[in-house]
XYZ file of C-alpha atoms in Angstrom:
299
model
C 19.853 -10.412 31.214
C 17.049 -8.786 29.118
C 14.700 -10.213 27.036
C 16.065 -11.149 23.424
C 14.649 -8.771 20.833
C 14.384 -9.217 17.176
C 13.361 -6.975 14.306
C 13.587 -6.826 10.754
C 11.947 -6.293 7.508
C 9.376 -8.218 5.805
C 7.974 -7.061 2.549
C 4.870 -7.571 0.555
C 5.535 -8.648 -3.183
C 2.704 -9.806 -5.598
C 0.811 -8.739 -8.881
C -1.913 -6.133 -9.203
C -4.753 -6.676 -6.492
C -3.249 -9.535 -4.944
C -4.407 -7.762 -1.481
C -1.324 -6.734 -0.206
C -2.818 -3.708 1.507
C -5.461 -5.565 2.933
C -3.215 -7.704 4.174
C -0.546 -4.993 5.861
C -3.891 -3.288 7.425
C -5.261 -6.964 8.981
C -1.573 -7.466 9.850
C -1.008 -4.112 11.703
C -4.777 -3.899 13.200
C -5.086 -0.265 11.677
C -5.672 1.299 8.387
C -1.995 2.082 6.791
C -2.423 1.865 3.671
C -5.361 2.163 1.243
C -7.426 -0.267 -0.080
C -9.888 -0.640 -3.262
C -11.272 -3.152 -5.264
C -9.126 -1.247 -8.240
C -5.994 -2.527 -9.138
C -2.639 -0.306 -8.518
C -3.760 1.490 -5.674
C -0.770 1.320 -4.170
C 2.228 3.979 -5.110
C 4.798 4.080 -2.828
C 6.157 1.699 -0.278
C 4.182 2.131 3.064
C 5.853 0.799 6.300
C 3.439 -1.359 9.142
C 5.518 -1.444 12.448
C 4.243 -3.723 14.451
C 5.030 -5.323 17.920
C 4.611 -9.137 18.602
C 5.912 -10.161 21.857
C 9.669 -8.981 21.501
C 9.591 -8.714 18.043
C 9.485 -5.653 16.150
C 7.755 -6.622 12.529
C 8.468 -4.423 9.993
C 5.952 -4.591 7.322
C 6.454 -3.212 3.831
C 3.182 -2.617 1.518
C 5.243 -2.624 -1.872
C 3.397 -1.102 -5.127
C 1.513 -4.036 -7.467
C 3.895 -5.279 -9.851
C 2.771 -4.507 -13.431
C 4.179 -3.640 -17.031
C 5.292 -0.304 -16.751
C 4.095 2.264 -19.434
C 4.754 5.766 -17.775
C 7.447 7.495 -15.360
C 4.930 6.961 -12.704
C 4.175 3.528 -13.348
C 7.764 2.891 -13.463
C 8.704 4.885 -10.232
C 6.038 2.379 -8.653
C 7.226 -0.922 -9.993
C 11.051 0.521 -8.460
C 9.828 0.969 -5.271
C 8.270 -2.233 -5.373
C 11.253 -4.088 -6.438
C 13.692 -2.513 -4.304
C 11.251 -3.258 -1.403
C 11.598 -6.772 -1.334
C 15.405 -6.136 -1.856
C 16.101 -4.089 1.130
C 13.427 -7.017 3.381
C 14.613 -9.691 5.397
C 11.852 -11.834 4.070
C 9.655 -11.678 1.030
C 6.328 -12.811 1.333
C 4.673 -13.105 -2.045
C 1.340 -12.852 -1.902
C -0.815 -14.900 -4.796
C -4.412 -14.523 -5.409
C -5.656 -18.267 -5.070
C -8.363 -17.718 -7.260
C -6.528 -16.094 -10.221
C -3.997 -18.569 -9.684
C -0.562 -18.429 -11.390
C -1.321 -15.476 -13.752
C 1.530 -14.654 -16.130
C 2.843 -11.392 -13.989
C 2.849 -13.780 -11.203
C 4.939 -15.746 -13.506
C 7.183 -12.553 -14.033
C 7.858 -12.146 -10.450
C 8.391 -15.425 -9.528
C 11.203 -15.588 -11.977
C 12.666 -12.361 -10.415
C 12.917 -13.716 -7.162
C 14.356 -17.162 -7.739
C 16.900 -15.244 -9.603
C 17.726 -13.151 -6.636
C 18.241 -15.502 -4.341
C 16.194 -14.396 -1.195
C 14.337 -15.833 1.574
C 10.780 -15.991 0.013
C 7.385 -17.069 1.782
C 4.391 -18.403 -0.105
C 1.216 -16.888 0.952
C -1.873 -17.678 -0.760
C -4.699 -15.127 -0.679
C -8.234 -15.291 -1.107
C -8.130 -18.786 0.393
C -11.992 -18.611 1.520
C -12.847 -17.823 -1.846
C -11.380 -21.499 -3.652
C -11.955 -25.540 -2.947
C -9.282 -26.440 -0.868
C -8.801 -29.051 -3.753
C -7.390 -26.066 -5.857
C -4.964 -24.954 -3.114
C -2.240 -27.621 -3.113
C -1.774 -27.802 -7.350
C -1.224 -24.369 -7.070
C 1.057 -24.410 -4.540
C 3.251 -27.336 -6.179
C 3.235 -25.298 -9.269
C 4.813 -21.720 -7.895
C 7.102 -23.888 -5.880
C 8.307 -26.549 -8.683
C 9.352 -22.538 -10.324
C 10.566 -21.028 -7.280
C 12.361 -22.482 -3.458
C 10.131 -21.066 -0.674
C 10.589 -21.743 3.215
C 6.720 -21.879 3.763
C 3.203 -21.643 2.693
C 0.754 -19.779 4.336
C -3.009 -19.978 3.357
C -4.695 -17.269 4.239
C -7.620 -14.358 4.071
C -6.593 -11.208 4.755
C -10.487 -9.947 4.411
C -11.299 -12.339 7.238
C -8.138 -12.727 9.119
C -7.712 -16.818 8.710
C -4.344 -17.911 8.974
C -2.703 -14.081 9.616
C -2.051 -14.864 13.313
C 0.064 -17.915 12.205
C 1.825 -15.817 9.733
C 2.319 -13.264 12.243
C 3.884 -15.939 15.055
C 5.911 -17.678 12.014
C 7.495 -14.020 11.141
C 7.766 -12.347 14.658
C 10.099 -15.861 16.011
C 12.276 -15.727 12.408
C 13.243 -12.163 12.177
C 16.834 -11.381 12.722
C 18.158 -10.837 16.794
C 18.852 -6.880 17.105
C 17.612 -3.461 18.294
C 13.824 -1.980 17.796
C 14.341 0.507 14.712
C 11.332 2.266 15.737
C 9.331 3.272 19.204
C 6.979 0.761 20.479
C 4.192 2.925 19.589
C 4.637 3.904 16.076
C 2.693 2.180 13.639
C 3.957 3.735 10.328
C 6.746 5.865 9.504
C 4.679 7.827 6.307
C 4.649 11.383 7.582
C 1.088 13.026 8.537
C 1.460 15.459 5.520
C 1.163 12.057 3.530
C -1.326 9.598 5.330
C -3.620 12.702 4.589
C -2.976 12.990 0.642
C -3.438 9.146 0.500
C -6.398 9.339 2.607
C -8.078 11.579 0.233
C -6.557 9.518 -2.906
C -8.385 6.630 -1.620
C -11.798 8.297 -1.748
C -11.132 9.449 -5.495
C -10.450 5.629 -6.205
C -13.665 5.173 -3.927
C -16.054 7.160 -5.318
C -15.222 8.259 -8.613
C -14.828 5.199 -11.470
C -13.371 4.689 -14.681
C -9.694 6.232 -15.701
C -10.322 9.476 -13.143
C -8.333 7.813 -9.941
C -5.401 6.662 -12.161
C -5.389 10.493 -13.760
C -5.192 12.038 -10.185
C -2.658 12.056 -7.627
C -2.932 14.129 -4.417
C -0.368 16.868 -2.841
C -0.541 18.291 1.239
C 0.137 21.920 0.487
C 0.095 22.469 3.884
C -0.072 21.042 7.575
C -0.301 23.670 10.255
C -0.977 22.160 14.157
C -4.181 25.035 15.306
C -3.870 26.167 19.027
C -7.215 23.979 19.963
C -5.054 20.747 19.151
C -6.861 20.728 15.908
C -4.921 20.337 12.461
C -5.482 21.845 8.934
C -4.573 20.961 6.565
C -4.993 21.942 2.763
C -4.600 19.509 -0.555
C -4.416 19.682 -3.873
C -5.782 17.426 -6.118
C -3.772 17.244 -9.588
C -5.976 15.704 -12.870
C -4.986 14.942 -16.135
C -7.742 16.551 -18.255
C -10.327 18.594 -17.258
C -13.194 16.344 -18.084
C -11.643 14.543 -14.824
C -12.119 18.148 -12.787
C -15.721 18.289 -13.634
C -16.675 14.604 -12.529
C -14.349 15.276 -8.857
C -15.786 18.719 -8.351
C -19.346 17.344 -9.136
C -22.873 19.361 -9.513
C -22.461 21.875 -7.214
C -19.532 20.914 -5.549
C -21.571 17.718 -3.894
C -18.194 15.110 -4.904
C -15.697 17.326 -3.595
C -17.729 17.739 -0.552
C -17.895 13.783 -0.169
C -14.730 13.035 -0.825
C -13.472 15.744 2.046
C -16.155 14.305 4.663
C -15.196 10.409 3.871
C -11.086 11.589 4.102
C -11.316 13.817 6.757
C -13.177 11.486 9.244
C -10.723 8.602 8.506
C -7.566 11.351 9.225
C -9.365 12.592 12.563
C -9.422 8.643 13.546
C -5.896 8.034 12.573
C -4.317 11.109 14.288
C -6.521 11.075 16.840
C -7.441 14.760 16.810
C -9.962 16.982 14.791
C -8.860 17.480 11.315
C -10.526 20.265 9.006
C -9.522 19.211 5.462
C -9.570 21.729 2.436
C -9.350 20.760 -1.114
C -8.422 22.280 -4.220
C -8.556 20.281 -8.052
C -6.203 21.462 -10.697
C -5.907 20.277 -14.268
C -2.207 19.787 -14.813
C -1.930 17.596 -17.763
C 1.256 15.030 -18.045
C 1.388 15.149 -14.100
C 2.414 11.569 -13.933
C 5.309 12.400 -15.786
C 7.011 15.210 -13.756
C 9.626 13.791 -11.527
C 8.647 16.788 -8.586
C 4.783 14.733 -8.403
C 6.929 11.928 -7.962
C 8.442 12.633 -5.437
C 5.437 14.410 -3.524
C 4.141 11.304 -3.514
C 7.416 9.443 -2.247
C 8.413 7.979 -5.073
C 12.048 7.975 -6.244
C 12.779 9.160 -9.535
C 13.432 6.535 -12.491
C 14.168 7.382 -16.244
């Protein structure tokens, strides 16, 4: 007889900056999805695979759930829902120090009307009195039934490896759905867009990251086990081009360096990145940017 595996989903759900993708990253011990201190970072659902004894943990980095205004916001706020509809456990993640905010509010009414299995986990934990910790928890779960609480910091790591243990022996009995190895399922063509959509947040400021969004024209493997691979970057007005681009080309040059080193480090190979910025105004309302950037399409 072989050793009983499990595997299933677990998905991320919270507000705006909660630090979901910090989390999944701390969770999976490699960079899967990007992080900044801006909110919404997130756009589409990113998947953590990760192995814990003979568990297969599937981790699901779901958009920040907001108000939506435009197609795009409301393609992410989808994906985000029907994340934690498709998981075998949601695990909504609060920021202990905002506390219970009213989109918090929102969500947690969403979920105890669904009717799923939903963990607490308090973020940010290092950053609070512990005194603060257990009114807050008594008030999310007076509003909503959860099967634990987990206090943690996903900048540190406290408390993830008993989150990890908890999820790895509660997951359902069954099959791996991926290899052993894999640790995401986004395709190269994407990590590499969102690589480079992670410097704009990075190291541009103000509206300019939430007026671009990033394309992989192409991905071509080179002979020398090398990989090109050439992106476009798509802004809203063409004040935004100028402050990318930069004097002389110095941003664009950054941001390529900063992206390009992280994509040689995730796919393990030499990378040489090109990048091209376009104006194309009303972007984040064209359903074919939408889905470039794996989101379903929404009315």
């Amino acid at each position: 007889m072989g050793e009983t595996t499990r595997c299933g989903f677990a998905a991320l759900v919270g507000a705006p900056n909660a630090g979901k993708s910090t989390l999944l990253n701390k969770m999976a011990g490699a960079k899967l999805s990007i992080v900044s201190p801006k909110a919404q970072t997130t756009r589409a659902r990113v998947l953590g695979i990760l192995m814990r004894g003979s568990s297969q943990i599937l981790l699901v980095d779901t958009p920040g759930i907001f108000q939506p205004r435009r197609r795009l916001d409301r393609a992410m706020v989808a994906a985000a829902w029907s994340g934690a509809e498709d998981a075998d456990i949601t695990l909504l993640l609060v920021d202990a120090r905002s506390g219970l905010t009213e989109a918090v509010g929102g969500i947690i009414d969403r979920l105890a009307s669904a009717g799923r299995t939903v963990w607490l986990v308090l973020n940010k934990t290092d950053l609070v009195s512990p005194e603060r910790l257990l009114p807050l928890t008594q008030e999310i779960t007076k509003r909503l039934p959860v099967e634990h609480v987990f206090m943690v910091s996903a900048r540190s790591g406290s408390g993830v490896e008993d989150l990890l243990d908890r999820l790895a022996s509660s997951l359902p009995e069954g099959p791996y759905l991926y290899p052993e190895d894999d640790l995401t399922d986004l395709p190269d063509r994407l990590l590499a867009a969102e690589l480079v959509r992670e410097q704009i947040f990075l190291l541009t400021h103000e509206e300019v990251p939430y007026g671009a969004t990033v394309e992989t024209e192409s991905y071509k493997e080179r002979p020398d086990g090398s990989v090109r691979i050439d992106a476009t970057i798509y802004v809203a007005r063409a004040g935004h081009k100028a402050i990318l681009i930069g004097e002389g080309g110095q941003k664009i040059r950054q941001i390529g360096e900063r992206a390009r080193k992280q994509l040689s480090g995730l796919l393990e190979r030499p990378c040489h990145l090109f990048l091209n910025v376009k104006e194309r105004s009303g972007w984040d309302e064209e359903r074919a940017r939408l889905r470039a950037i794996g989101l379903d399409d929404v009315p």
